[in-house]
């Protein structure tokens, strides 16, 4: 498809989406930057004006800020660690000859299709509730004290819920990648006298590198913006113990109506995401070309 | 494996896989079970596995709350935004897959990078804009936003699928005398249809479950199921059976769709990097 | 009719010049093969004729009409692709009928023509199958069927046999040659396989780096190569080349002699050497002889010769059949 006619035509066909995405990227971001330098609170809309770096200073010096950054990173890395390690192990397991593999796969993949508010509420009420939850009953059965998950370990509880949602995704992708592993390569390694562990380390793992990169990229995109799970379980608390950056900005904007402050927070979130993105996009770009 | 799998080994793996699978599925199973309990049975101690099943909760949810309105909102928002995005994305992906330039790779990467922008970075202006335009808490507003959110992923998925159609076949149709529209109708579209269908399916799932914009930009009017379920989080609304019934209805259609789209999910969401 | 003329055809991809300038005159009914090493521009040249690529400069004239700016559809050529490019979602019948449908022919006439094509290609039993269920050879036939139904003014083949196994390739080679004899339509055939070129072509175009090195009949190319490149490219095993004082003797910068034009002796000869490889093919024996003076030479002797790996032999070229080249690589 390399004649001038089709070339021009296809440029035109590509334009709408480029323009839309460009506007989508530039206009709101520009406005956020503008607002971030404004004194602007919806409760006191008459007191507006240029505010310099005040919003940023105010946002960053908020004691909750560093906690939110830490929580964001912990949430992302915690879920990534669980889902990738778990995904590799489960992938290996499901790649074995198993009776009823189709049904087992459905059992494993299902949590991925559950909307975040539903999964968070099931976990919060029916599993992690300190009095009526299943975990409490199990603890009692063994004679231990039930844990009040969202009061004692709020962030870890959220990590568990989110990991439950994303483990199926990682498992499915890594399982698919394993199934495309060259059988002859495995047999060649057998002939070369490689042990099961050596085969995993030298053949399976390098083969999975690409799939793992993709899982990290996709999950990170979604995990940086975890919101609903926090909203319906802890509301960011107790205190700010489970507030991530997304929730903190939401809190500023829609609960405190502090447009300027929330915008500054939004810009900080964008910068953080971009730092992560630069590394990821590079890694993925390299991996996808191969 | 050409090597014989010993029976023991097979049984061991089977048992382990089923055990872990049941643990993964347990929360969903428990939710479905609870949806058939009375509110009293739902919080019984020790928890009840055998009980008098009842449809009452489903009836209550359907009658009391405007469940159907929320369901309709979900359908309109997820379906509308996906179809709208497809209409914009198909020509775009077609052009990049079949007549790539030096910049195609960069354009694709840039599109993906827009997805890296955290929604919270633009929450304030989007909220204010929709408010100003009177689109806050309307389905139209949500459809537009959700379409823009998913557009990059849709373009990527379609691009991946289109890439797999050999360009020689399109050239063959041109040699056979097909003009552009005939080439598209008779050759390209039939070959691209499975890919378009997978993309549609996957994005329906993603859009159905999206819970940042839907929670922040809707209230009573345009709220989809995600927001409706979230309203059960208030401490005074601890009606587990009703929550379970509402949740089961909210996830059932999309979960079944999901079961059938496992393969497409992998290819689609990894942009063809994993097959 | 199918007279195809290329005038100063020029093609660049971005800054890369693939075809500097090509002039060709392909006569109606001729079977012309484009041959050359990979990357020589032979496929690009074919695609330019097809209209699948734009010309950067020059003209393409088919039957006296300048088609340089015409779409492929308007040029009324048919093409068989390397991958066959069958429509996977259509049955064999629909695949073959497609060009006729595009031309807007009435259905009953289409049916008639498809049946005729299917019969001549032994495809009648497969008409309702989709390409995915066919073997490589059958797919190839469907691709040819699709090309012949609408009686184009010329056929273009882009390495059509390279995906087939060796035995099938020989069969299809003969079938395509027969087809040409039957239809007497111009055919342009691209290949990197010089055996295909030599056996099928009326005339061969040897290309290198986008330039036409020589355009002539197979035997012309074999007997009178215009330069060192053509001499080395045509013929299998390849021609031996020798420089230095042996070439000076013949008043040339370099001399070449084909393996089949050499004699091997165990007692005397021009160059002494050791057999490093002996390929006994039955009818022929190829010897790779490592000499001290002029490097490794390849010879072709009859199958009966009793020489094996490690033997010391003497080889001499047949002086009547020596090709002489100047310092610029041109034949003298």
mmCIF file of N, CA, C and O in Angstrom, chain A residues 1-5, chain C residues 47 51-54:
data_model
loop_
_atom_site.group_PDB
_atom_site.id
_atom_site.type_symbol
_atom_site.label_atom_id
_atom_site.label_comp_id
_atom_site.label_asym_id
_atom_site.label_seq_id
_atom_site.Cartn_x
_atom_site.Cartn_y
_atom_site.Cartn_z
ATOM 1 N N UNK A 1 0.853 -1.193 0.000
ATOM 2 C CA UNK A 1 0.000 0.000 0.000
ATOM 3 C C UNK A 1 0.879 1.230 0.000
ATOM 4 O O UNK A 1 1.077 1.867 1.000
ATOM 5 N N UNK A 2 1.453 1.496 -1.143
ATOM 6 C CA UNK A 2 2.440 2.566 -1.095
ATOM 7 C C UNK A 2 2.249 3.558 -2.220
ATOM 8 O O UNK A 2 3.189 4.193 -2.651
ATOM 9 N N UNK A 3 1.049 3.683 -2.703
ATOM 10 C CA UNK A 3 0.871 4.690 -3.745
ATOM 11 C C UNK A 3 0.388 5.995 -3.120
ATOM 12 O O UNK A 3 -0.197 6.008 -2.047
ATOM 13 N N UNK A 4 0.657 7.080 -3.834
ATOM 14 C CA UNK A 4 0.405 8.413 -3.285
ATOM 15 C C UNK A 4 -1.047 8.592 -2.858
ATOM 16 O O UNK A 4 -1.332 9.151 -1.802
ATOM 17 N N UNK A 5 -1.941 8.057 -3.676
ATOM 18 C CA UNK A 5 -3.361 8.210 -3.406
ATOM 19 C C UNK A 5 -3.741 7.654 -2.038
ATOM 20 O O UNK A 5 -4.317 8.339 -1.189
ATOM 21 N N UNK C 47 6.622 -4.668 -8.904
ATOM 22 C CA UNK C 47 5.534 -3.941 -8.243
ATOM 23 C C UNK C 47 5.278 -2.591 -8.895
ATOM 24 O O UNK C 47 4.155 -2.092 -8.889
ATOM 25 N N UNK C 51 1.792 -1.461 -10.498
ATOM 26 C CA UNK C 51 1.103 -0.272 -10.023
ATOM 27 C C UNK C 51 0.932 -0.279 -8.517
ATOM 28 O O UNK C 51 0.206 0.538 -7.965
ATOM 29 N N UNK C 52 1.598 -1.203 -7.846
ATOM 30 C CA UNK C 52 1.502 -1.256 -6.382
ATOM 31 C C UNK C 52 2.459 -0.277 -5.728
ATOM 32 O O UNK C 52 2.352 0.010 -4.547
ATOM 33 N N UNK C 53 3.407 0.230 -6.510
ATOM 34 C CA UNK C 53 4.300 1.286 -6.015
ATOM 35 C C UNK C 53 4.238 2.436 -6.998
ATOM 36 O O UNK C 53 4.022 2.225 -8.192
ATOM 37 N N UNK C 54 4.456 3.661 -6.485
ATOM 38 C CA UNK C 54 4.517 4.825 -7.362
ATOM 39 C C UNK C 54 5.890 4.939 -7.982
ATOM 40 O O UNK C 54 6.893 4.674 -7.328
#
